Amino acid sequence: MVGYFLTPDEHKNKTLFASSIIFYFIGEPVYVFLLLFSILIDYYHSCVIDAHYGKRKAKIALISSIVINVGLLSFFKYSDFILQNINSLLSTDFPLLKIPLPIGISFFTFQTMSYTIDVYRGQAKAQKSFLGLGTYVSLFPQLIAGPIVRYQSISSDLLHRQHSFEKVYYGLARFVIGLSKKVIFANSFGVLANEIIGATQPDVLLYWLSAAAYILQIYYDFSGYSDMAIGLGSIFGFQFPENFRYPYSAGSITEFWRRWHITLGQWFRDYVYVPLGGSRNGSLKTGFNLLVVWGLTGLWHGASWNFIIWGIGFSIILGLEKTVILRVLGKMPRSFRHFYVIMLVMLSFVVFRFDDLKMVFSVYQGMFGFLDIPAFSHESLYHLKSYIILFIIGGIGATPIVAHNITKIIEHMKGAKWLGVLEAAGLGFIYLLSASYLVDGSFNPFLYFRF
C-alpha cells in the first residue's frame, strides 16, 4: 500500500501488476507463467476482434480464444476426472496425470473469457495496453477467490481512478469485517462441521449440527473472502461488485441464487443461459437450459460427480419453482419460506461437501435416523451447548438485521464527534480479535482453494 500510494498516478497500474504477479508467484511459482500466458492469449485475440469487428475473422478469433481458455481449464482441472471415468467405463488403466490445480484458474479464466466475449459483442472496448489488461486479470485482491469482475465494470477505473481517504477507510473497514468472518466464524464453524468425520460414535443430533455448521462455515468463508477483496479494491480505487447479499434471508431457492455468489450466477446467465434461449422458448427448453447451466455450475466448482449431481439437483428445484412451487410459496408465511430455503440448502450442501457419494448417502441416513445410532448423546449435547452462542450470533449475522440496525444508529447519530472514533475503535477491536484467532488457531482451511 505504501509503495502504491508513493507511485505517481500514471505508473500505479505498473505497481499493481508487479505486486499481483509477485503475489501469485509466492503461491504458484511455476503457474505464474500460465497466468501470464492466459493474459497474453486474450490480449492478442481481443486486438484481432477489435481490428476486424463484425467480420468473420473476429468470430474465428473469439472461438479460438474460448477453445484455448476452456482447453486450459479442462486440462488442469478435469483431465484426471475424465481419465477416471474412461477407466471406469471401458475397464482401461490409463495412468492419472495428477496435475496440481493452479490457484484461482476457474476465476481468472472466466474473467478473461468474459472480456473477449464482451469485446466481440461490442459491450467493451479492447484494451490496447497489455499492462492494462494484465492489471485487470491479475489484480491480487480478487485473483484467487473472486468476485468475478467484468472488464467493463472497472475499465474506466483502470485508466483514471479516484483515490480518497473515504475509499481507503471504507476499504480497510470492509477488509476487517471480511477477515473476522473468515477467521472467527468460518474457522470456528469448520471445527464443528468436521466432527462427524472423526466421530467414532455419531448420533442424529451431531449429523444435523455438522450440516448446519457447514452451511454457515462456507457462507462466512466465501463471503468473508469477497468482503476482503472488495475492501482491498476500494483502497486501490476500484469498485468491485457485491458477491453476497444475505442469501439465507431468501424466501425461495430462486431468490437464494440471486444472492449467493452473485457474480458467478450472472456470468452463467449472460454467457450461457441467455445465449441458449433462457426461458423464452417454452418450459421444456427452459428446463433443458437450466440443466445445462447448473450442470456446468456444478462442474465449475469441482471435477467430481457430487458437484455435477449438486448442480443438476438445483436445476430441478429451480425448474419446479418456475412452474409450481413459487405460486405455492407465495401463499405461505415468510417464516415457512425461510425454513424451506434453509432446509434445502442444508441438505444440498451435504452433496456439495463430500466427493464420496457413499459418504453422502451415509450422512443422509444419519440425519434422518436410518442408521443404528441414538438420537443424541452426551458428546452431541456438549457440542450444542458449546456452540449455541456462536450459532445464534452467526445465524443473526447471516441476515441483514445487524447491518440494518447499525446503519439506522449511524444515521440517527450522524454528526456526533465521537461516532467516528467509536467506529474505528470497534473495527480495531475486531481486527485484533481476528489476529489473535489466527495466531492461536491452527485450523485455517481455504474452502475455495479447490475450486
Short mmCIF file of C-alpha atoms in Angstrom, two decimals:
data_model
loop_
_atom_site.label_atom_id
_atom_site.label_comp_id
_atom_site.label_asym_id
_atom_site.label_seq_id
_atom_site.Cartn_x
_atom_site.Cartn_y
_atom_site.Cartn_z
CA MET A 1 0.00 0.00 0.00
CA VAL A 2 2.83 2.39 0.86
CA GLY A 3 4.57 1.60 -2.45
CA TYR A 4 1.32 2.02 -4.35
CA PHE A 5 0.47 5.44 -2.93
CA LEU A 6 4.04 6.69 -3.35
CA THR A 7 3.87 5.76 -7.05
CA PRO A 8 2.79 8.58 -9.43
CA ASP A 9 -0.72 8.10 -10.85
CA GLU A 10 0.48 7.28 -14.35
CA HIS A 11 2.55 4.35 -13.00
CA LYS A 12 0.13 2.96 -10.40
CA ASN A 13 -1.01 0.13 -12.72
CA LYS A 14 2.61 -0.98 -13.06
CA THR A 15 2.92 -1.22 -9.27
CA LEU A 16 -0.35 -3.16 -9.01
CA PHE A 17 0.54 -5.53 -11.86
CA ALA A 18 4.02 -6.23 -10.48
CA SER A 19 2.63 -6.73 -6.96
CA SER A 20 -0.06 -9.09 -8.24
CA ILE A 21 2.42 -11.19 -10.20
CA ILE A 22 4.70 -11.42 -7.13
CA PHE A 23 1.66 -12.35 -5.02
CA TYR A 24 0.71 -15.17 -7.41
CA PHE A 25 4.35 -16.26 -7.76
CA ILE A 26 4.61 -16.79 -3.98
CA GLY A 27 1.70 -19.25 -4.13
CA GLU A 28 2.38 -20.73 -7.57
CA PRO A 29 5.98 -20.15 -8.80
CA VAL A 30 5.54 -22.23 -11.99
CA TYR A 31 1.91 -21.42 -12.77
CA VAL A 32 2.59 -17.68 -12.84
CA PHE A 33 3.61 -18.33 -16.47
CA LEU A 34 0.20 -19.91 -17.08
CA LEU A 35 -1.45 -16.74 -15.74
CA LEU A 36 0.72 -14.56 -17.99
CA PHE A 37 0.03 -16.84 -20.96
CA SER A 38 -3.72 -16.60 -20.34
CA ILE A 39 -3.50 -12.80 -20.28
CA LEU A 40 -1.39 -12.75 -23.47
CA ILE A 41 -3.79 -15.05 -25.34
CA ASP A 42 -6.82 -12.91 -24.60
CA TYR A 43 -4.94 -9.67 -25.21
CA TYR A 44 -3.98 -10.89 -28.70
CA HIS A 45 -7.44 -12.26 -29.54
CA SER A 46 -9.23 -9.12 -28.34
CA CYS A 47 -6.96 -6.99 -30.55
CA VAL A 48 -7.83 -9.18 -33.56
CA ILE A 49 -11.56 -8.99 -32.72
CA ASP A 50 -11.35 -5.21 -32.39
CA ALA A 51 -9.41 -4.81 -35.68
CA HIS A 52 -11.90 -6.99 -37.61
CA TYR A 53 -15.07 -6.12 -35.67
CA GLY A 54 -18.21 -7.55 -37.27
CA LYS A 55 -16.26 -9.70 -39.70
CA ARG A 56 -15.69 -13.44 -39.96
CA LYS A 57 -12.11 -13.12 -38.69
CA ALA A 58 -13.43 -11.62 -35.43
CA LYS A 59 -15.70 -14.64 -34.91
CA ILE A 60 -12.80 -17.04 -35.58
CA ALA A 61 -10.67 -15.14 -33.04
CA LEU A 62 -13.46 -15.37 -30.45
CA ILE A 63 -13.89 -19.12 -31.00
CA SER A 64 -10.11 -19.60 -30.81
CA SER A 65 -9.97 -17.67 -27.53
CA ILE A 66 -12.81 -19.69 -25.98
CA VAL A 67 -11.31 -23.01 -27.13
CA ILE A 68 -7.89 -22.16 -25.66
CA ASN A 69 -9.35 -20.91 -22.36
CA VAL A 70 -11.70 -23.87 -21.93
CA GLY A 71 -8.90 -26.20 -23.04
CA LEU A 72 -6.50 -24.88 -20.40
CA LEU A 73 -9.18 -25.07 -17.69
CA SER A 74 -10.18 -28.58 -18.75
CA PHE A 75 -6.60 -29.85 -18.92
CA PHE A 76 -5.58 -28.65 -15.48
CA LYS A 77 -8.88 -29.19 -13.69
CA TYR A 78 -10.68 -32.07 -15.40
CA SER A 79 -8.08 -34.32 -17.08
CA ASP A 80 -7.90 -36.81 -14.19
CA PHE A 81 -11.69 -36.79 -13.78
CA ILE A 82 -12.10 -37.64 -17.48
CA LEU A 83 -9.44 -40.38 -17.28
CA GLN A 84 -11.03 -41.88 -14.16
CA ASN A 85 -14.41 -42.11 -15.88
CA ILE A 86 -12.90 -43.59 -19.06
CA ASN A 87 -11.09 -46.22 -16.96
CA SER A 88 -14.28 -46.99 -15.09
CA LEU A 89 -16.48 -47.26 -18.20
CA LEU A 90 -14.07 -49.08 -20.51
CA SER A 91 -12.11 -51.06 -17.88
CA THR A 92 -8.92 -49.42 -19.10
CA ASP A 93 -5.93 -48.47 -16.99
CA PHE A 94 -4.80 -45.07 -18.24
CA PRO A 95 -2.47 -43.51 -15.63
CA LEU A 96 -3.73 -40.32 -13.98
CA LEU A 97 -1.76 -37.15 -14.68
CA LYS A 98 -2.09 -35.85 -11.08
CA ILE A 99 -1.51 -32.26 -12.16
CA PRO A 100 -1.66 -29.75 -9.29
CA LEU A 101 -4.58 -27.33 -9.72
CA PRO A 102 -3.39 -23.75 -10.41
CA ILE A 103 -4.74 -21.37 -7.76
CA GLY A 104 -7.69 -19.33 -8.97
CA ILE A 105 -7.75 -20.78 -12.50
CA SER A 106 -11.56 -21.02 -12.50
CA PHE A 107 -11.83 -17.34 -11.59
CA PHE A 108 -9.26 -15.75 -13.89
CA THR A 109 -10.25 -17.98 -16.85
CA PHE A 110 -13.87 -16.81 -16.58
CA GLN A 111 -12.72 -13.19 -16.36
CA THR A 112 -10.58 -13.41 -19.49
CA MET A 113 -13.35 -15.24 -21.37
CA SER A 114 -15.95 -12.63 -20.42
CA TYR A 115 -13.57 -9.90 -21.61
CA THR A 116 -13.10 -11.30 -25.13
CA ILE A 117 -16.82 -12.13 -25.45
CA ASP A 118 -17.78 -8.59 -24.42
CA VAL A 119 -15.30 -7.12 -26.93
CA TYR A 120 -16.84 -9.31 -29.65
CA ARG A 121 -20.35 -8.22 -28.64
CA GLY A 122 -19.31 -4.56 -28.67
CA GLN A 123 -20.08 -4.22 -24.95
CA ALA A 124 -16.46 -3.40 -24.08
CA LYS A 125 -13.62 -1.68 -25.91
CA ALA A 126 -10.48 -3.71 -26.46
CA GLN A 127 -7.68 -2.82 -24.06
CA LYS A 128 -4.79 -1.56 -26.19
CA SER A 129 -2.28 -1.90 -23.38
CA PHE A 130 -1.06 -5.34 -22.27
CA LEU A 131 -0.31 -3.75 -18.90
CA GLY A 132 -3.91 -2.55 -18.60
CA LEU A 133 -5.38 -5.98 -19.35
CA GLY A 134 -2.75 -7.69 -17.20
CA THR A 135 -3.63 -5.46 -14.26
CA TYR A 136 -7.35 -6.25 -14.67
CA VAL A 137 -6.88 -10.03 -14.81
CA SER A 138 -4.18 -10.37 -12.16
CA LEU A 139 -5.49 -7.91 -9.55
CA PHE A 140 -4.45 -9.75 -6.39
CA PRO A 141 -7.45 -8.79 -4.21
CA GLN A 142 -9.82 -10.91 -6.33
CA LEU A 143 -7.43 -13.11 -8.30
CA ILE A 144 -7.77 -16.38 -6.37
CA ALA A 145 -11.28 -16.32 -4.91
CA GLY A 146 -13.35 -13.72 -6.77
CA PRO A 147 -15.66 -11.98 -7.09
CA ILE A 148 -15.61 -12.46 -10.87
CA VAL A 149 -15.15 -8.88 -12.05
CA ARG A 150 -16.33 -7.92 -15.56
CA TYR A 151 -13.90 -5.81 -17.55
CA GLN A 152 -16.43 -3.10 -18.43
CA SER A 153 -17.25 -2.57 -14.75
CA ILE A 154 -13.71 -1.38 -13.98
CA SER A 155 -12.40 -0.37 -17.43
CA SER A 156 -12.66 3.35 -16.63
CA ASP A 157 -11.01 2.78 -13.23
CA LEU A 158 -8.05 1.13 -14.96
CA LEU A 159 -7.43 4.38 -16.87
CA HIS A 160 -8.44 7.04 -14.33
CA ARG A 161 -9.48 6.20 -10.79
CA GLN A 162 -10.11 8.43 -7.85
CA HIS A 163 -8.35 7.87 -4.54
CA SER A 164 -9.62 9.31 -1.30
CA PHE A 165 -9.36 8.88 2.44
CA GLU A 166 -13.03 7.81 2.47
CA LYS A 167 -12.36 4.99 -0.01
CA VAL A 168 -9.32 3.82 1.93
CA TYR A 169 -11.21 3.91 5.23
CA TYR A 170 -14.18 2.05 3.73
CA GLY A 171 -11.81 -0.49 2.20
CA LEU A 172 -9.99 -1.11 5.47
CA ALA A 173 -13.30 -1.45 7.34
CA ARG A 174 -14.67 -3.88 4.76
CA PHE A 175 -11.43 -5.87 4.83
CA VAL A 176 -11.50 -6.16 8.64
CA ILE A 177 -15.14 -7.33 8.56
CA GLY A 178 -14.29 -9.93 5.91
CA LEU A 179 -11.24 -11.10 7.88
CA SER A 180 -13.35 -11.55 11.01
CA LYS A 181 -15.99 -13.51 9.08
CA LYS A 182 -13.29 -15.87 7.85
CA VAL A 183 -11.13 -16.46 10.92
CA ILE A 184 -13.64 -16.02 13.76
CA PHE A 185 -16.81 -17.50 12.30
CA ALA A 186 -15.90 -19.72 9.31
CA ASN A 187 -12.98 -21.42 11.04
CA SER A 188 -14.97 -21.93 14.27
CA PHE A 189 -17.93 -23.44 12.43
CA GLY A 190 -15.47 -25.54 10.43
CA VAL A 191 -14.24 -27.29 13.58
CA LEU A 192 -17.79 -28.43 14.41
CA ALA A 193 -18.59 -29.27 10.77
CA ASN A 194 -15.71 -31.77 10.76
CA GLU A 195 -16.87 -33.54 13.93
CA ILE A 196 -18.84 -36.25 12.11
CA ILE A 197 -15.80 -37.17 10.02
CA GLY A 198 -13.77 -38.11 13.06
CA ALA A 199 -16.59 -39.21 15.36
CA THR A 200 -16.38 -42.84 16.50
CA GLN A 201 -20.00 -42.89 17.73
CA PRO A 202 -22.02 -40.23 15.87
CA ASP A 203 -25.70 -39.62 16.54
CA VAL A 204 -28.58 -37.91 14.74
CA LEU A 205 -28.10 -34.56 16.52
CA LEU A 206 -24.39 -34.49 15.65
CA TYR A 207 -25.19 -35.04 11.94
CA TRP A 208 -27.59 -32.08 11.97
CA LEU A 209 -25.19 -29.87 13.93
CA SER A 210 -22.44 -30.66 11.44
CA ALA A 211 -24.68 -29.89 8.44
CA ALA A 212 -25.83 -26.59 9.99
CA ALA A 213 -22.24 -25.65 10.88
CA TYR A 214 -21.08 -26.37 7.32
CA ILE A 215 -23.56 -24.04 5.58
CA LEU A 216 -22.54 -21.26 7.97
CA GLN A 217 -18.85 -22.11 7.51
CA ILE A 218 -19.00 -21.90 3.72
CA TYR A 219 -21.07 -18.69 3.83
CA TYR A 220 -18.71 -16.90 6.20
CA ASP A 221 -15.66 -18.32 4.44
CA PHE A 222 -16.57 -17.24 0.92
CA SER A 223 -18.43 -14.02 1.74
CA GLY A 224 -15.52 -13.12 4.02
CA TYR A 225 -13.04 -13.52 1.15
CA SER A 226 -15.35 -11.45 -1.08
CA ASP A 227 -15.52 -8.70 1.55
CA MET A 228 -11.73 -8.64 1.82
CA ALA A 229 -11.41 -8.41 -1.98
CA ILE A 230 -13.98 -5.60 -2.22
CA GLY A 231 -12.22 -3.77 0.64
CA LEU A 232 -8.79 -4.05 -0.95
CA GLY A 233 -10.26 -2.96 -4.29
CA SER A 234 -11.69 0.17 -2.66
CA ILE A 235 -8.29 1.02 -1.13
CA PHE A 236 -6.78 0.98 -4.63
CA GLY A 237 -9.64 2.99 -6.16
CA PHE A 238 -11.70 0.14 -7.70
CA GLN A 239 -15.35 -0.67 -7.09
CA PHE A 240 -15.78 -4.44 -7.26
CA PRO A 241 -19.30 -5.92 -7.49
CA GLU A 242 -21.05 -7.37 -4.46
CA ASN A 243 -20.91 -11.16 -4.38
CA PHE A 244 -23.28 -11.97 -1.49
CA ARG A 245 -26.47 -10.28 -0.32
CA TYR A 246 -27.63 -12.23 2.74
CA PRO A 247 -28.67 -15.40 0.84
CA TYR A 248 -30.02 -17.14 3.95
CA SER A 249 -32.72 -14.48 4.26
CA ALA A 250 -34.16 -15.55 0.87
CA GLY A 251 -37.73 -16.82 0.56
CA SER A 252 -37.09 -19.23 -2.32
CA ILE A 253 -34.20 -21.10 -3.95
CA THR A 254 -34.55 -18.80 -6.97
CA GLU A 255 -34.01 -15.81 -4.70
CA PHE A 256 -31.22 -17.61 -2.84
CA TRP A 257 -29.18 -17.96 -6.04
CA ARG A 258 -29.68 -14.28 -6.82
CA ARG A 259 -27.99 -13.54 -3.51
CA TRP A 260 -25.27 -16.24 -3.35
CA HIS A 261 -22.06 -15.97 -5.42
CA ILE A 262 -23.82 -13.31 -7.48
CA THR A 263 -21.01 -12.75 -9.98
CA LEU A 264 -20.82 -16.44 -10.93
CA GLY A 265 -24.60 -16.64 -11.36
CA GLN A 266 -24.57 -13.53 -13.56
CA TRP A 267 -21.69 -14.96 -15.61
CA PHE A 268 -23.57 -18.17 -16.41
CA ARG A 269 -26.78 -16.20 -17.05
CA ASP A 270 -25.18 -13.79 -19.54
CA TYR A 271 -22.77 -16.15 -21.30
CA VAL A 272 -24.61 -19.50 -21.23
CA TYR A 273 -28.29 -19.30 -20.18
CA VAL A 274 -29.37 -16.29 -22.29
CA PRO A 275 -27.45 -17.39 -25.44
CA LEU A 276 -29.13 -20.82 -25.13
CA GLY A 277 -32.51 -19.09 -25.20
CA GLY A 278 -33.13 -18.54 -21.50
CA SER A 279 -36.77 -19.03 -20.61
CA ARG A 280 -38.13 -17.69 -23.91
CA ASN A 281 -38.94 -20.95 -25.73
CA GLY A 282 -41.33 -22.86 -23.52
CA SER A 283 -40.99 -24.89 -20.35
CA LEU A 284 -39.24 -27.88 -21.95
CA LYS A 285 -36.46 -25.78 -23.50
CA THR A 286 -36.19 -23.72 -20.29
CA GLY A 287 -35.76 -26.93 -18.30
CA PHE A 288 -33.02 -28.08 -20.68
CA ASN A 289 -31.25 -24.70 -20.43
CA LEU A 290 -31.39 -24.82 -16.63
CA LEU A 291 -29.99 -28.37 -16.71
CA VAL A 292 -27.05 -27.28 -18.88
CA VAL A 293 -26.30 -24.15 -16.84
CA TRP A 294 -26.49 -25.85 -13.48
CA GLY A 295 -24.61 -28.93 -14.64
CA LEU A 296 -21.81 -26.58 -15.74
CA THR A 297 -22.09 -24.61 -12.50
CA GLY A 298 -21.57 -27.79 -10.53
CA LEU A 299 -18.67 -28.82 -12.77
CA TRP A 300 -17.10 -25.36 -12.35
CA HIS A 301 -16.91 -25.99 -8.61
CA GLY A 302 -15.01 -29.24 -8.93
CA ALA A 303 -14.06 -32.25 -11.04
CA SER A 304 -16.27 -34.75 -9.25
CA TRP A 305 -19.70 -36.31 -9.75
CA ASN A 306 -21.01 -34.93 -6.47
CA PHE A 307 -20.68 -31.38 -7.81
CA ILE A 308 -22.47 -32.30 -11.05
CA ILE A 309 -25.28 -34.01 -9.11
CA TRP A 310 -25.46 -30.97 -6.80
CA GLY A 311 -25.83 -28.65 -9.80
CA ILE A 312 -28.40 -30.84 -11.57
CA GLY A 313 -30.37 -31.09 -8.33
CA PHE A 314 -30.66 -27.32 -8.17
CA SER A 315 -31.70 -27.17 -11.85
CA ILE A 316 -34.63 -29.48 -10.99
CA ILE A 317 -35.60 -27.41 -7.93
CA LEU A 318 -35.40 -24.13 -9.89
CA GLY A 319 -37.42 -25.64 -12.73
CA LEU A 320 -40.11 -26.78 -10.27
CA GLU A 321 -40.12 -23.34 -8.65
CA LYS A 322 -40.69 -21.68 -12.03
CA THR A 323 -43.66 -23.92 -12.81
CA VAL A 324 -45.30 -24.76 -9.47
CA ILE A 325 -43.52 -24.12 -6.18
CA LEU A 326 -43.23 -20.31 -6.31
CA ARG A 327 -47.01 -19.98 -6.61
CA VAL A 328 -47.46 -22.19 -3.55
CA LEU A 329 -44.70 -20.42 -1.59
CA GLY A 330 -46.30 -17.05 -2.28
CA LYS A 331 -49.27 -18.12 -0.15
CA MET A 332 -47.10 -19.33 2.74
CA PRO A 333 -45.88 -17.32 5.77
CA ARG A 334 -42.39 -15.82 5.34
CA SER A 335 -41.08 -17.95 8.22
CA PHE A 336 -42.07 -21.12 6.34
CA ARG A 337 -40.38 -19.87 3.16
CA HIS A 338 -37.14 -19.27 5.09
CA PHE A 339 -37.37 -22.73 6.64
CA TYR A 340 -37.89 -24.24 3.17
CA VAL A 341 -34.77 -22.48 1.84
CA ILE A 342 -32.53 -23.33 4.80
CA MET A 343 -33.55 -27.00 4.79
CA LEU A 344 -33.00 -27.44 1.04
CA VAL A 345 -29.67 -25.61 1.16
CA MET A 346 -28.51 -27.64 4.17
CA LEU A 347 -29.43 -30.93 2.52
CA SER A 348 -27.97 -29.96 -0.86
CA PHE A 349 -24.65 -28.87 0.63
CA VAL A 350 -24.17 -32.38 2.01
CA VAL A 351 -23.78 -33.46 -1.63
CA PHE A 352 -21.56 -30.45 -2.30
CA ARG A 353 -19.32 -31.23 0.66
CA PHE A 354 -18.38 -34.89 0.13
CA ASP A 355 -16.70 -36.27 -3.01
CA ASP A 356 -17.57 -39.80 -1.92
CA LEU A 357 -21.23 -40.44 -2.79
CA LYS A 358 -21.32 -43.34 -0.31
CA MET A 359 -20.46 -40.82 2.40
CA VAL A 360 -23.26 -38.54 1.17
CA PHE A 361 -25.76 -41.40 1.43
CA SER A 362 -24.45 -42.34 4.88
CA VAL A 363 -24.81 -38.74 6.13
CA TYR A 364 -28.41 -38.59 4.87
CA GLN A 365 -29.13 -41.86 6.64
CA GLY A 366 -27.63 -40.46 9.83
CA MET A 367 -29.58 -37.20 9.60
CA PHE A 368 -32.91 -38.97 9.17
CA GLY A 369 -32.32 -41.76 11.70
CA PHE A 370 -31.85 -44.69 9.30
CA LEU A 371 -28.60 -45.76 10.94
CA ASP A 372 -28.41 -47.74 14.13
CA ILE A 373 -27.42 -44.70 16.19
CA PRO A 374 -29.03 -42.79 19.10
CA ALA A 375 -30.92 -39.51 18.59
CA PHE A 376 -28.38 -37.67 20.74
CA SER A 377 -25.55 -38.34 23.16
CA HIS A 378 -23.53 -36.55 25.83
CA GLU A 379 -20.99 -35.65 23.15
CA SER A 380 -23.51 -34.01 20.78
CA LEU A 381 -25.25 -32.21 23.67
CA TYR A 382 -21.84 -30.90 24.76
CA HIS A 383 -21.22 -29.58 21.23
CA LEU A 384 -24.67 -28.00 21.15
CA LYS A 385 -24.06 -26.20 24.46
CA SER A 386 -20.57 -25.15 23.38
CA TYR A 387 -21.68 -23.74 20.02
CA ILE A 388 -25.18 -22.44 20.72
CA ILE A 389 -24.00 -18.84 21.23
CA LEU A 390 -21.90 -18.98 18.06
CA PHE A 391 -24.89 -20.40 16.14
CA ILE A 392 -27.13 -17.57 17.39
CA ILE A 393 -24.60 -14.84 16.57
CA GLY A 394 -23.66 -16.47 13.26
CA GLY A 395 -27.30 -17.01 12.28
CA ILE A 396 -28.25 -13.40 13.03
CA GLY A 397 -25.07 -12.15 11.32
CA ALA A 398 -26.03 -14.01 8.14
CA THR A 399 -29.18 -11.83 7.89
CA PRO A 400 -29.44 -8.06 7.23
CA ILE A 401 -30.69 -7.41 10.79
CA VAL A 402 -27.34 -6.31 12.26
CA ALA A 403 -26.24 -4.20 9.28
CA HIS A 404 -29.67 -2.56 9.03
CA ASN A 405 -29.74 -1.59 12.71
CA ILE A 406 -26.14 -0.32 12.71
CA THR A 407 -26.95 1.84 9.65
CA LYS A 408 -30.01 3.26 11.42
CA ILE A 409 -27.98 4.06 14.54
CA ILE A 410 -25.25 5.76 12.46
CA GLU A 411 -27.82 7.82 10.53
CA HIS A 412 -29.52 8.82 13.78
CA MET A 413 -26.24 9.89 15.37
CA LYS A 414 -24.73 11.44 12.24
CA GLY A 415 -22.64 14.44 13.11
CA ALA A 416 -21.72 13.21 16.59
CA LYS A 417 -17.98 13.83 17.06
CA TRP A 418 -17.38 10.59 18.92
CA LEU A 419 -19.14 8.39 16.36
CA GLY A 420 -16.11 8.07 14.04
CA VAL A 421 -13.82 7.33 16.99
CA LEU A 422 -16.22 4.68 18.30
CA GLU A 423 -16.49 3.05 14.85
CA ALA A 424 -12.69 2.99 14.38
CA ALA A 425 -12.23 1.59 17.89
CA GLY A 426 -14.76 -1.15 17.16
CA LEU A 427 -13.02 -2.08 13.91
CA GLY A 428 -9.66 -2.04 15.70
CA PHE A 429 -11.00 -4.43 18.32
CA ILE A 430 -12.40 -6.78 15.65
CA TYR A 431 -9.06 -6.71 13.83
CA LEU A 432 -7.09 -7.55 17.00
CA LEU A 433 -9.55 -10.32 17.82
CA SER A 434 -9.18 -11.75 14.29
CA ALA A 435 -5.39 -11.54 14.51
CA SER A 436 -5.41 -13.35 17.86
CA TYR A 437 -7.59 -16.10 16.35
CA LEU A 438 -5.08 -16.51 13.52
CA VAL A 439 -2.12 -16.63 15.90
CA ASP A 440 -3.80 -19.01 18.34
CA GLY A 441 -5.56 -21.34 15.88
CA SER A 442 -4.03 -23.98 13.64
CA PHE A 443 -7.31 -24.75 11.79
CA ASN A 444 -7.47 -22.33 8.84
CA PRO A 445 -8.87 -24.11 5.76
CA PHE A 446 -9.28 -22.30 2.44
CA LEU A 447 -12.52 -23.83 1.18
CA TYR A 448 -12.48 -22.26 -2.27
CA PHE A 449 -8.87 -23.27 -2.96
CA ARG A 450 -10.13 -26.47 -4.60
CA PHE A 451 -12.38 -24.57 -6.99
#
